[in-house]
XYZ file of C-alpha atoms in Angstrom:
325
model
C 7.772 -16.860 -8.732
C 4.979 -15.910 -6.336
C 6.897 -13.943 -3.709
C 10.338 -12.341 -3.443
C 12.296 -12.404 -0.186
C 15.102 -9.845 -0.238
C 18.130 -9.970 2.049
C 20.479 -7.001 2.094
C 23.788 -8.346 3.403
C 26.809 -6.350 4.545
C 29.589 -7.752 6.722
C 27.252 -10.593 7.666
C 29.892 -13.296 8.168
C 29.055 -13.868 11.861
C 25.410 -14.582 11.047
C 25.827 -16.526 7.802
C 26.026 -20.110 9.167
C 22.719 -19.784 11.052
C 21.146 -17.707 8.258
C 22.068 -20.183 5.510
C 20.727 -23.143 7.499
C 17.518 -21.264 8.346
C 16.912 -20.219 4.734
C 17.472 -23.745 3.422
C 15.050 -25.288 5.933
C 12.524 -22.524 5.319
C 12.794 -22.933 1.530
C 12.214 -26.657 1.751
C 9.158 -26.229 3.970
C 7.388 -23.535 1.945
C 8.138 -25.218 -1.383
C 6.379 -28.319 -0.108
C 3.312 -26.095 0.372
C 3.397 -25.171 -3.296
C 4.655 -21.605 -2.737
C 7.288 -20.449 -5.204
C 9.715 -18.049 -3.548
C 12.406 -16.002 -5.257
C 15.268 -15.466 -2.783
C 17.367 -12.409 -3.568
C 20.419 -11.941 -1.350
C 21.843 -8.518 -2.247
C 25.450 -8.745 -1.055
C 27.036 -5.336 -0.451
C 30.798 -5.181 -0.963
C 30.859 -8.924 -0.356
C 33.807 -10.678 1.250
C 35.139 -13.963 -0.124
C 33.376 -15.846 2.679
C 30.053 -14.155 1.992
C 30.291 -14.894 -1.733
C 31.271 -18.515 -1.149
C 28.482 -19.113 1.393
C 25.743 -17.439 -0.633
C 26.795 -19.109 -3.896
C 26.767 -22.526 -2.206
C 23.347 -21.855 -0.664
C 21.993 -20.785 -4.057
C 23.254 -23.985 -5.692
C 21.613 -26.124 -2.994
C 18.252 -24.354 -3.155
C 18.129 -24.278 -6.940
C 19.291 -27.894 -7.354
C 16.600 -29.132 -4.967
C 13.885 -26.982 -6.578
C 13.176 -25.291 -3.250
C 12.326 -22.078 -5.061
C 14.911 -19.954 -6.834
C 17.837 -18.021 -5.364
C 19.524 -15.277 -7.384
C 22.565 -13.778 -5.617
C 23.302 -10.164 -6.528
C 26.695 -8.581 -5.790
C 26.899 -4.792 -5.582
C 29.042 -2.026 -4.202
C 27.894 -0.841 -0.804
C 24.476 0.830 -0.869
C 21.788 1.580 1.693
C 19.523 -1.175 2.937
C 16.558 0.423 1.185
C 18.418 0.734 -2.111
C 18.939 -3.032 -1.905
C 15.245 -3.584 -1.182
C 14.274 -1.469 -4.187
C 16.812 -3.327 -6.309
C 15.432 -6.717 -5.285
C 11.820 -5.713 -5.929
C 12.723 -4.386 -9.364
C 14.764 -7.470 -10.273
C 11.987 -9.890 -9.363
C 8.673 -10.154 -11.129
C 6.985 -11.596 -8.047
C 3.560 -10.298 -7.105
C 4.513 -10.015 -3.427
C 7.677 -9.244 -1.477
C 9.195 -9.224 1.962
C 12.590 -8.825 3.599
C 14.802 -11.208 5.563
C 17.725 -9.826 7.541
C 20.688 -12.142 8.027
C 20.461 -11.899 11.826
C 16.765 -12.828 12.011
C 14.910 -16.151 11.858
C 11.668 -16.224 9.864
C 8.802 -18.531 10.788
C 7.772 -20.586 7.759
C 4.270 -21.121 9.150
C 3.710 -17.381 9.688
C 5.035 -16.722 6.192
C 2.549 -19.210 4.733
C -0.271 -17.518 6.654
C 0.822 -14.127 5.317
C 1.086 -15.414 1.759
C -2.487 -16.708 1.852
C -3.690 -13.403 3.329
C -2.119 -11.575 0.371
C -3.793 -13.987 -2.035
C -7.102 -13.263 -0.299
C -6.811 -9.545 -0.999
C -4.586 -8.012 1.660
C -1.837 -5.742 0.355
C 0.172 -5.579 3.588
C 0.585 -8.176 6.323
C 2.564 -7.602 9.493
C 3.274 -9.899 12.408
C 4.088 -9.780 16.064
C 7.552 -11.159 16.717
C 9.948 -12.270 19.412
C 12.695 -9.812 20.293
C 15.787 -11.724 21.377
C 18.364 -9.630 23.256
C 21.854 -11.068 23.395
C 24.785 -9.802 25.402
C 28.277 -11.157 24.844
C 31.493 -11.107 26.814
C 34.740 -12.058 25.138
C 32.717 -13.379 22.207
C 30.654 -15.743 24.386
C 26.906 -15.334 24.877
C 26.487 -14.269 28.487
C 22.771 -13.541 28.648
C 19.801 -13.972 26.352
C 16.444 -12.353 26.961
C 13.220 -12.935 25.045
C 10.203 -10.663 24.908
C 7.056 -10.430 22.830
C 6.853 -7.469 20.439
C 3.536 -6.544 18.793
C 3.195 -5.940 15.076
C 4.632 -2.498 14.305
C 2.283 -1.494 11.494
C -0.946 0.174 12.600
C -3.634 0.810 9.965
C -5.128 3.882 11.640
C -2.508 5.351 13.968
C 1.046 6.378 13.205
C 3.452 7.381 15.968
C 6.962 6.641 17.170
C 7.277 2.889 17.388
C 5.066 2.239 14.374
C 6.406 1.161 10.996
C 7.029 -2.228 9.426
C 7.906 -5.250 11.502
C 10.926 -7.317 10.438
C 8.675 -10.027 8.957
C 6.179 -7.949 6.960
C 4.894 -8.995 3.530
C 3.451 -6.629 0.917
C 2.105 -6.638 -2.615
C 3.842 -5.197 -5.648
C 0.654 -3.245 -6.371
C 0.914 -1.421 -3.040
C 4.602 -0.711 -3.688
C 3.736 0.799 -7.069
C 1.055 3.044 -5.539
C 3.113 4.142 -2.526
C 6.422 4.483 -4.373
C 9.885 3.154 -3.692
C 11.659 3.097 -0.347
C 13.515 6.381 0.200
C 17.171 5.460 -0.324
C 18.409 8.497 1.612
C 17.390 6.715 4.795
C 19.938 4.382 6.330
C 17.988 3.133 9.348
C 14.297 4.124 9.350
C 13.368 3.808 5.678
C 10.897 1.019 6.409
C 9.156 3.259 8.938
C 9.065 6.121 6.410
C 7.552 3.842 3.749
C 4.967 2.573 6.235
C 3.955 6.173 6.965
C 3.117 6.599 3.273
C 1.521 3.173 2.928
C -0.809 3.587 5.882
C -3.603 5.334 3.983
C -3.465 2.969 1.001
C -2.806 -0.466 2.452
C -5.430 -3.152 2.856
C -3.952 -4.447 6.076
C -4.170 -7.838 7.736
C -2.488 -8.582 11.046
C -0.959 -12.050 11.219
C -2.155 -14.381 13.964
C 1.169 -16.154 14.304
C 4.555 -14.970 15.538
C 6.531 -13.845 12.486
C 9.910 -14.941 13.765
C 12.821 -13.950 15.979
C 14.437 -10.523 15.760
C 17.923 -10.643 17.229
C 19.133 -7.597 19.189
C 22.917 -7.914 19.410
C 24.119 -4.308 19.578
C 24.970 -3.838 15.908
C 21.419 -3.609 14.555
C 20.575 -0.756 12.235
C 17.158 -0.098 13.755
C 15.756 -0.321 17.287
C 19.169 0.610 18.613
C 18.535 4.141 19.841
C 21.445 5.332 17.697
C 21.868 9.003 16.784
C 21.163 8.338 13.085
C 17.882 6.623 13.923
C 16.741 9.575 16.060
C 17.570 11.959 13.215
C 15.704 9.940 10.581
C 12.621 9.403 12.732
C 12.456 13.165 13.276
C 12.560 13.738 9.524
C 9.626 11.357 9.049
C 7.493 13.386 11.446
C 8.767 16.712 10.129
C 7.539 15.658 6.673
C 4.160 14.851 8.232
C 4.142 18.150 10.177
C 3.610 16.064 13.322
C 5.568 18.366 15.621
C 4.422 16.606 18.801
C 6.390 13.478 17.833
C 9.746 15.258 17.508
C 12.540 14.496 19.947
C 16.010 15.994 20.502
C 18.552 14.895 17.879
C 22.008 16.155 16.993
C 21.058 19.683 15.834
C 23.842 20.154 13.287
C 23.388 16.751 11.667
C 19.601 17.088 11.644
C 19.682 20.541 10.058
C 22.121 19.408 7.353
C 20.052 16.294 6.567
C 16.787 18.235 6.471
C 17.977 20.843 4.013
C 20.054 18.464 1.853
C 17.524 15.633 1.396
C 14.900 15.552 4.133
C 12.584 18.404 3.228
C 10.130 17.614 0.476
C 7.445 19.631 -1.261
C 8.553 22.970 0.139
C 7.755 22.128 3.761
C 8.397 25.134 5.987
C 9.049 24.611 9.660
C 7.434 26.984 12.173
C 10.047 29.230 13.848
C 9.457 27.643 17.244
C 10.099 24.170 15.782
C 13.350 25.324 14.156
C 14.375 26.810 17.494
C 13.554 23.545 19.278
C 15.467 21.385 16.759
C 18.601 23.470 16.139
C 18.298 26.693 18.093
C 20.789 27.966 20.726
C 19.712 25.529 23.459
C 19.201 22.491 21.251
C 22.702 21.020 21.525
C 22.699 20.949 25.317
C 19.123 19.603 25.334
C 20.144 16.789 22.978
C 23.195 15.879 25.101
C 21.077 15.605 28.249
C 18.364 13.631 26.491
C 20.886 11.277 24.874
C 22.671 10.685 28.167
C 19.431 9.831 29.959
C 18.160 7.553 27.181
C 21.359 5.523 27.343
C 20.523 4.477 30.900
C 18.807 1.104 31.185
C 16.793 -0.836 33.703
C 16.091 0.311 37.230
C 18.150 3.525 37.077
C 16.057 4.860 34.222
C 12.779 3.852 35.885
C 13.743 5.515 39.171
C 14.832 8.712 37.419
C 11.548 8.968 35.494
C 9.508 8.258 38.624
C 11.318 10.986 40.584
C 10.951 13.442 37.703
C 7.210 12.732 37.501
C 6.953 13.790 41.160
C 8.917 16.967 40.538
C 11.833 15.861 42.693
C 14.487 16.011 39.967
C 14.834 17.407 36.460
C 14.786 14.943 33.558
C 15.174 15.865 29.901
C 13.398 12.656 28.902
C 10.456 13.375 31.205
C 10.296 16.943 29.909
C 9.895 15.593 26.375
C 7.082 13.324 27.520
C 5.282 16.255 29.149
C 5.780 18.408 26.047
C 4.093 15.743 23.926
C 1.111 15.576 26.264
C 0.722 19.359 26.248
C 0.835 19.569 22.451
C -1.809 16.820 22.161
C -4.278 18.549 24.456
């Protein structure tokens, strides 16, 4: 097989009907272009419905010679443990990921595959972010916005990482190393931070697909765990200006139990900022302000910029600018 697409599934029943139909149509299209894809759904603690749906999908894909699908059933593990598992199980020269709540573009995938064949080791795409709000189980509002490719070959900051429709070579994976399985949310961003200096990057011209924001996403949710993990990425890089308030107790425990690597020592002022006496109250204010959306947040930031009110979020923005001077 030329390329492995790995799907880590956990409690994915609500997304399976659309996912299964999308994968089947995608598999048919790319197989007609002569691209052999190895589909590896890694089903974590699978329910009967998940097993039945994935087994049926595998039979249909394999019987029609639309590539090969190999379902794998495991106890619950982190997303990045599943990605590592899929890469190690497949002998494909290239790999990518496909979340059950996303829709991949077959045409963008074909473009990315040819870019890898032409010498790129990492391809990332812009994508469409689809925000869905529900009320009583019924879709009430759906918003669509363009999101640029997350990977940047020369600059790494908050917001960079791997887009949901990236493709990479096995050779790059072997040089960079495996995804860090301690991460639950931002492991793709952490891997991208290591891959940046070694990747031969090509940005896709097409839109990679649709990334569905439904409130239960692991990443891009603003959740406390994501804030903690993103801090650890920048602490490992000694990029103090990119740190933001996170739960001080949880961050300190994570840093000393698995986050710190290579004997990294934090400056005293950084330790004080992250988990010193004032850190808990700072985090609560910052978290409360970040949870605001829309016009309220914009008005608050505008007033804070004029010195009319205090804003923890605006204070963090100013701190970053001062450190970068």
